[in-house]
């Protein structure tokens, strides 16, 4: 019988600050999902925006993950066979993907400013972003060259007027018509920084990631990424989107209120206490008793994890 392919999951944090309860909870689920199948975890640092993501934050993040017992098998400062693991070092790799899309005639320069798009009352996506109305799609090469003298363009990928659908491993079927629900989207910003959608697709593929576990707020990014996988001839992983944690009463967790920073939590609880409370919230154990990640492996099942976002019980953290 053919052996099942090894499971490779990943942590893909953006180190623009300390970890907070939301990232930490998704990291726990990513770890449990991969490790309960005998898989591995890759740590990729999503520091595309190098100015907002200094290396000290990435180092702190590694310390926080290790403190929690959320181990990884390759990546981060320790490196490994699929480096670079810092997106800030991957521009040549993204350049190659960009060239591949460009050779298919899928890219065009866009000179619209974010402010102008918002002001133009273009329709909005459910996540608040503007559905790009295609303003720059049909510029002639001469018009684009003229505009380029005054402004470095962002680059957008043309999307087709058809449904992209997939089955989320946790949430079930999901579909979007990219042209109607999203519009042509940015793959490189005007300042030359590659966009999350392109970078995450290229990196998950080249690191051999077979399952992506991340917050439900990224569910609607997945059709865009699937479109890029197909355009780049890459194999897409399985996707599992987890419920977001909300503060007691249901408001969004906010760093400003200090209710979810790992710094605060570390001052109050041991790692096992934090993991145990999260496991309780996710229905993996009946009480919020301290637990090491390994001790949850035999109890983990996606079927136990709620589908809806979860308001933390009052007084739990
Ligand atoms: N870097 C993103 C974040 O920290 C996660 C991206 C992903 O999991 O695809 O929110």
Short mmCIF file of C-alpha atoms and ligand atoms in Angstrom, two decimals:
data_model
loop_
_atom_site.label_atom_id
_atom_site.label_comp_id
_atom_site.label_asym_id
_atom_site.label_seq_id
_atom_site.Cartn_x
_atom_site.Cartn_y
_atom_site.Cartn_z
CA UNK A 1 0.00 0.00 0.00
CA UNK A 2 1.32 3.47 -0.81
CA UNK A 3 2.43 5.39 2.26
CA UNK A 4 0.46 8.51 3.10
CA UNK A 5 2.46 11.69 2.42
CA UNK A 6 3.89 13.18 5.61
CA UNK A 7 1.86 16.00 7.12
CA UNK A 8 3.64 19.35 7.25
CA UNK A 9 1.90 22.12 9.16
CA UNK A 10 3.23 25.57 9.88
CA UNK A 11 3.33 28.57 12.15
CA UNK A 12 3.38 31.74 10.05
CA UNK A 13 3.39 34.61 12.53
CA UNK A 14 3.84 38.26 11.59
CA UNK A 15 6.17 39.66 14.25
CA UNK A 16 4.77 43.19 14.34
CA UNK A 17 4.44 42.92 18.13
CA UNK A 18 4.29 40.32 20.88
CA UNK A 19 2.13 37.25 20.35
CA UNK A 20 -1.43 37.61 21.54
CA UNK A 21 -3.97 35.09 22.64
CA UNK A 22 -5.49 34.83 19.15
CA UNK A 23 -2.25 33.84 17.35
CA UNK A 24 -1.31 31.64 20.20
CA UNK A 25 -4.61 29.76 20.08
CA UNK A 26 -4.26 29.16 16.31
CA UNK A 27 -0.66 28.02 16.81
CA UNK A 28 -1.86 25.47 19.36
CA UNK A 29 -4.43 24.11 16.90
CA UNK A 30 -1.88 24.05 14.04
CA UNK A 31 0.51 22.13 16.29
CA UNK A 32 -2.13 19.65 17.49
CA UNK A 33 -3.50 19.11 13.99
CA UNK A 34 -0.08 18.29 12.48
CA UNK A 35 1.40 16.42 15.44
CA UNK A 36 -1.70 14.28 16.02
CA UNK A 37 -1.09 12.90 12.51
CA UNK A 38 2.61 12.32 13.17
CA UNK A 39 3.46 15.44 11.16
CA UNK A 40 5.99 18.23 11.42
CA UNK A 41 5.77 21.98 11.92
CA UNK A 42 7.67 24.61 9.94
CA UNK A 43 8.15 28.08 11.44
CA UNK A 44 8.06 30.86 8.85
CA UNK A 45 8.44 34.44 9.95
CA UNK A 46 6.09 36.68 7.94
CA UNK A 47 8.12 39.86 8.16
CA UNK A 48 7.39 41.09 4.63
CA UNK A 49 7.08 44.57 5.98
CA UNK A 50 10.57 44.58 7.50
CA UNK A 51 10.13 48.02 9.06
CA UNK A 52 7.10 46.96 11.08
CA UNK A 53 8.63 43.60 11.93
CA UNK A 54 12.09 44.00 13.45
CA UNK A 55 14.14 40.87 14.06
CA UNK A 56 13.95 41.33 17.85
CA UNK A 57 10.21 40.70 17.66
CA UNK A 58 10.75 37.54 15.64
CA UNK A 59 13.25 36.33 18.24
CA UNK A 60 10.82 37.07 21.05
CA UNK A 61 8.13 35.23 19.21
CA UNK A 62 10.32 32.14 18.97
CA UNK A 63 10.97 32.37 22.69
CA UNK A 64 7.25 32.65 23.40
CA UNK A 65 6.38 29.64 21.23
CA UNK A 66 9.14 27.57 22.83
CA UNK A 67 8.04 28.65 26.33
CA UNK A 68 4.53 27.43 25.54
CA UNK A 69 5.89 24.06 24.40
CA UNK A 70 4.77 24.68 20.81
CA UNK A 71 7.84 23.20 19.16
CA UNK A 72 8.76 23.28 15.49
CA UNK A 73 10.90 21.01 13.38
CA UNK A 74 12.46 23.47 10.99
CA UNK A 75 12.58 27.17 10.30
CA UNK A 76 12.98 30.33 12.31
CA UNK A 77 16.46 31.19 13.52
CA UNK A 78 17.42 27.48 13.50
CA UNK A 79 16.97 27.31 9.71
CA UNK A 80 16.51 24.07 7.79
CA UNK A 81 16.34 22.64 4.28
CA UNK A 82 13.62 24.97 2.93
CA UNK A 83 15.07 28.36 3.83
CA UNK A 84 14.97 31.26 3.81
CA UNK A 85 12.35 31.17 6.56
CA UNK A 86 12.12 34.95 6.91
CA UNK A 87 9.96 36.50 4.22
CA UNK A 88 12.10 39.63 4.35
CA UNK A 89 14.85 37.52 2.73
CA UNK A 90 12.73 36.00 -0.02
CA UNK A 91 12.42 38.81 -2.59
CA UNK A 92 14.31 36.87 -5.34
CA UNK A 93 11.96 33.92 -4.86
CA UNK A 94 8.90 36.18 -5.14
CA UNK A 95 10.48 37.89 -8.16
CA UNK A 96 10.51 34.53 -9.95
CA UNK A 97 6.82 33.91 -9.18
CA UNK A 98 6.00 37.46 -10.27
CA UNK A 99 7.82 36.86 -13.58
CA UNK A 100 5.86 33.66 -14.08
CA UNK A 101 2.53 35.44 -13.64
CA UNK A 102 3.70 38.30 -15.81
CA UNK A 103 4.73 35.93 -18.63
CA UNK A 104 1.11 34.70 -18.71
CA UNK A 105 -0.13 38.27 -19.20
CA UNK A 106 -1.87 38.18 -15.82
CA UNK A 107 -0.29 41.26 -14.24
CA UNK A 108 -0.76 44.97 -14.78
CA UNK A 109 0.48 48.10 -13.05
CA UNK A 110 -2.00 50.00 -10.92
CA UNK A 111 -1.63 53.66 -10.04
CA UNK A 112 -4.72 54.04 -7.87
CA UNK A 113 -4.11 55.19 -4.33
CA UNK A 114 -5.87 53.46 -1.46
CA UNK A 115 -7.47 56.77 -0.50
CA UNK A 116 -8.81 57.34 -4.04
CA UNK A 117 -10.26 53.84 -4.14
CA UNK A 118 -12.01 54.30 -0.83
CA UNK A 119 -13.25 57.74 -1.87
CA UNK A 120 -14.55 56.43 -5.21
CA UNK A 121 -17.19 54.52 -3.22
CA UNK A 122 -16.16 51.31 -4.89
CA UNK A 123 -18.07 48.38 -3.40
CA UNK A 124 -16.48 46.78 -0.36
CA UNK A 125 -15.72 43.19 0.49
CA UNK A 126 -17.11 41.71 3.66
CA UNK A 127 -13.67 42.17 5.26
CA UNK A 128 -13.81 45.91 4.59
CA UNK A 129 -11.42 45.99 1.63
CA UNK A 130 -12.45 47.62 -1.61
CA UNK A 131 -13.49 45.40 -4.53
CA UNK A 132 -11.11 46.76 -7.13
CA UNK A 133 -13.17 48.29 -9.93
CA UNK A 134 -10.54 47.60 -12.62
CA UNK A 135 -9.59 51.25 -13.11
CA UNK A 136 -6.06 50.51 -14.40
CA UNK A 137 -6.78 47.18 -16.09
CA UNK A 138 -7.11 48.59 -19.57
CA UNK A 139 -4.46 51.29 -19.61
CA UNK A 140 -2.50 51.16 -22.85
CA UNK A 141 1.24 50.50 -22.52
CA UNK A 142 1.85 54.15 -23.45
CA UNK A 143 -0.54 55.43 -20.77
CA UNK A 144 1.04 53.14 -18.18
CA UNK A 145 4.57 54.24 -19.15
CA UNK A 146 3.54 57.90 -18.84
CA UNK A 147 2.03 57.36 -15.38
CA UNK A 148 5.06 55.36 -14.30
CA UNK A 149 7.20 58.49 -14.73
CA UNK A 150 5.36 60.03 -11.79
CA UNK A 151 4.52 57.12 -9.56
CA UNK A 152 5.83 53.63 -8.89
CA UNK A 153 2.85 51.36 -9.48
CA UNK A 154 1.49 48.50 -7.45
CA UNK A 155 0.95 45.35 -9.51
CA UNK A 156 -2.36 43.55 -9.67
CA UNK A 157 -3.28 40.12 -10.96
CA UNK A 158 -6.29 39.79 -13.27
CA UNK A 159 -8.93 37.47 -11.89
CA UNK A 160 -11.56 35.59 -13.90
CA UNK A 161 -15.33 35.90 -13.54
CA UNK A 162 -15.76 32.42 -12.14
CA UNK A 163 -16.17 30.64 -8.83
CA UNK A 164 -13.20 29.38 -6.89
CA UNK A 165 -14.43 26.83 -4.38
CA UNK A 166 -12.80 24.54 -1.87
CA UNK A 167 -13.67 22.46 1.15
CA UNK A 168 -12.24 23.83 4.36
CA UNK A 169 -11.13 20.96 6.59
CA UNK A 170 -13.00 22.50 9.51
CA UNK A 171 -15.66 24.81 8.12
CA UNK A 172 -16.75 22.84 5.04
CA UNK A 173 -17.45 24.23 1.55
CA UNK A 174 -16.56 27.83 0.73
CA UNK A 175 -16.66 29.65 -2.60
CA UNK A 176 -16.04 33.09 -4.00
CA UNK A 177 -16.34 34.61 -7.43
CA UNK A 178 -13.06 36.48 -7.53
CA UNK A 179 -14.13 39.05 -10.10
CA UNK A 180 -17.34 39.93 -8.25
CA UNK A 181 -16.33 39.40 -4.63
CA UNK A 182 -12.76 40.62 -4.70
CA UNK A 183 -11.60 42.11 -8.00
CA UNK A 184 -8.06 42.08 -9.36
CA UNK A 185 -5.84 41.99 -6.29
CA UNK A 186 -2.39 43.31 -5.46
CA UNK A 187 0.61 41.02 -5.64
CA UNK A 188 3.25 43.73 -5.21
CA UNK A 189 2.96 47.11 -3.58
CA UNK A 190 4.18 50.37 -5.05
CA UNK A 191 7.19 50.31 -2.70
CA UNK A 192 8.23 46.94 -4.12
CA UNK A 193 7.16 44.90 -1.09
CA UNK A 194 5.36 41.73 -2.16
CA UNK A 195 1.82 41.24 -0.95
CA UNK A 196 0.85 38.65 1.63
CA UNK A 197 -1.27 36.69 -0.88
CA UNK A 198 1.64 36.03 -3.22
CA UNK A 199 4.26 35.46 -0.52
CA UNK A 200 2.17 33.04 1.53
CA UNK A 201 1.29 30.96 -1.53
CA UNK A 202 4.85 30.71 -2.81
CA UNK A 203 6.26 29.95 0.63
CA UNK A 204 3.72 27.34 1.70
CA UNK A 205 4.34 25.53 -1.59
CA UNK A 206 8.14 25.67 -1.49
CA UNK A 207 8.23 24.59 2.15
CA UNK A 208 6.13 21.52 1.32
CA UNK A 209 3.30 22.59 3.65
CA UNK A 210 0.42 20.12 3.35
CA UNK A 211 -1.98 21.79 5.80
CA UNK A 212 -2.56 25.41 6.68
CA UNK A 213 -4.26 26.09 10.02
CA UNK A 214 -5.03 29.74 10.66
CA UNK A 215 -7.61 32.18 11.94
CA UNK A 216 -11.05 32.33 10.36
CA UNK A 217 -10.40 35.96 9.42
CA UNK A 218 -8.24 34.57 6.58
CA UNK A 219 -10.92 32.27 5.16
CA UNK A 220 -11.80 34.77 2.45
CA UNK A 221 -8.13 35.05 1.40
CA UNK A 222 -8.07 31.39 0.48
CA UNK A 223 -9.79 31.64 -2.95
CA UNK A 224 -7.20 34.26 -3.96
CA UNK A 225 -4.42 31.99 -2.84
CA UNK A 226 -5.96 28.99 -4.64
CA UNK A 227 -6.10 31.06 -7.79
CA UNK A 228 -2.38 31.84 -7.42
CA UNK A 229 -1.53 28.19 -6.74
CA UNK A 230 -3.23 27.25 -10.00
CA UNK A 231 -1.66 30.11 -12.00
CA UNK A 232 1.80 29.22 -10.69
CA UNK A 233 1.34 25.48 -11.25
CA UNK A 234 1.75 24.75 -7.51
CA UNK A 235 -0.01 22.14 -5.42
CA UNK A 236 -2.33 23.65 -2.81
CA UNK A 237 -2.38 22.40 0.79
CA UNK A 238 -5.48 21.57 2.84
CA UNK A 239 -6.91 24.54 4.75
CA UNK A 240 -8.40 24.57 8.25
CA UNK A 241 -9.72 27.89 9.52
CA UNK A 242 -10.17 28.14 13.25
CA UNK A 243 -12.74 30.12 15.21
CA UNK A 244 -11.49 33.43 16.55
CA UNK A 245 -11.37 34.05 20.25
CA UNK A 246 -13.35 37.03 21.49
CA UNK A 247 -13.18 38.81 24.81
CA UNK A 248 -15.89 37.97 27.37
CA UNK A 249 -19.14 39.47 26.11
CA UNK A 250 -18.08 39.03 22.49
CA UNK A 251 -16.05 42.15 21.66
CA UNK A 252 -12.86 41.63 19.64
CA UNK A 253 -9.76 40.94 21.66
CA UNK A 254 -7.63 44.01 21.59
CA UNK A 255 -4.00 44.49 22.34
CA UNK A 256 -4.75 47.99 23.46
CA UNK A 257 -6.91 46.72 26.29
CA UNK A 258 -4.04 44.43 27.21
CA UNK A 259 -6.42 41.52 27.50
CA UNK A 260 -4.56 39.25 25.18
CA UNK A 261 -0.86 39.98 25.17
CA UNK A 262 1.39 37.10 26.02
CA UNK A 263 3.47 39.47 28.09
CA UNK A 264 0.53 39.98 30.47
CA UNK A 265 -0.45 36.34 30.44
CA UNK A 266 3.10 35.21 31.20
CA UNK A 267 3.15 37.36 34.31
CA UNK A 268 0.03 35.62 35.61
CA UNK A 269 0.16 32.01 34.44
CA UNK A 270 2.47 29.12 33.65
CA UNK A 271 2.63 27.84 30.09
CA UNK A 272 0.65 24.73 31.06
CA UNK A 273 -2.06 26.90 32.62
CA UNK A 274 -2.45 28.95 29.42
CA UNK A 275 -2.49 25.86 27.18
CA UNK A 276 -4.95 24.13 29.52
CA UNK A 277 -7.34 27.08 29.49
CA UNK A 278 -7.25 27.22 25.68
CA UNK A 279 -7.83 23.48 25.44
CA UNK A 280 -10.87 23.92 27.68
CA UNK A 281 -12.22 26.77 25.55
CA UNK A 282 -11.84 24.61 22.44
CA UNK A 283 -13.65 21.67 24.02
CA UNK A 284 -10.56 19.47 24.22
CA UNK A 285 -10.84 18.96 27.98
CA UNK A 286 -13.75 19.33 30.41
CA UNK A 287 -11.94 21.63 32.88
CA UNK A 288 -9.43 24.47 32.42
CA UNK A 289 -6.76 22.36 34.14
CA UNK A 290 -3.08 22.88 33.26
CA UNK A 291 -1.98 20.79 30.28
CA UNK A 292 1.14 20.41 28.16
CA UNK A 293 0.52 20.37 24.41
CA UNK A 294 1.61 16.70 24.14
CA UNK A 295 -0.96 15.64 26.71
CA UNK A 296 -3.72 16.97 24.42
CA UNK A 297 -2.65 15.01 21.35
CA UNK A 298 -4.77 11.94 22.02
CA UNK A 299 -7.82 14.15 22.72
CA UNK A 300 -7.49 16.36 19.68
CA UNK A 301 -10.04 16.14 16.90
CA UNK A 302 -11.23 18.90 14.57
CA UNK A 303 -14.76 17.62 15.24
CA UNK A 304 -14.53 18.88 18.84
CA UNK A 305 -13.47 22.39 17.87
CA UNK A 306 -16.38 24.85 17.61
CA UNK A 307 -17.12 26.39 14.23
CA UNK A 308 -18.37 29.75 15.52
CA UNK A 309 -16.06 32.32 17.06
CA UNK A 310 -15.75 31.82 20.81
CA UNK A 311 -16.26 34.43 23.53
CA UNK A 312 -13.89 33.64 26.39
CA UNK A 313 -15.70 32.86 29.64
CA UNK A 314 -15.58 35.74 32.13
CA UNK A 315 -12.64 35.45 34.49
CA UNK A 316 -10.87 32.64 32.62
CA UNK A 317 -7.82 34.75 31.74
N1 LIG B 1 1.07 36.05 9.03
C1 LIG B 1 -0.34 35.99 9.20
C2 LIG B 1 -0.71 36.46 10.60
O1 LIG B 1 0.11 36.44 11.49
C3 LIG B 1 -0.88 34.59 9.02
C4 LIG B 1 -0.89 34.18 7.62
C5 LIG B 1 -1.40 32.80 7.35
O2 LIG B 1 -1.51 32.00 8.29
O3 LIG B 1 -1.67 32.50 6.19
O4 LIG B 1 -1.83 36.85 10.77
#
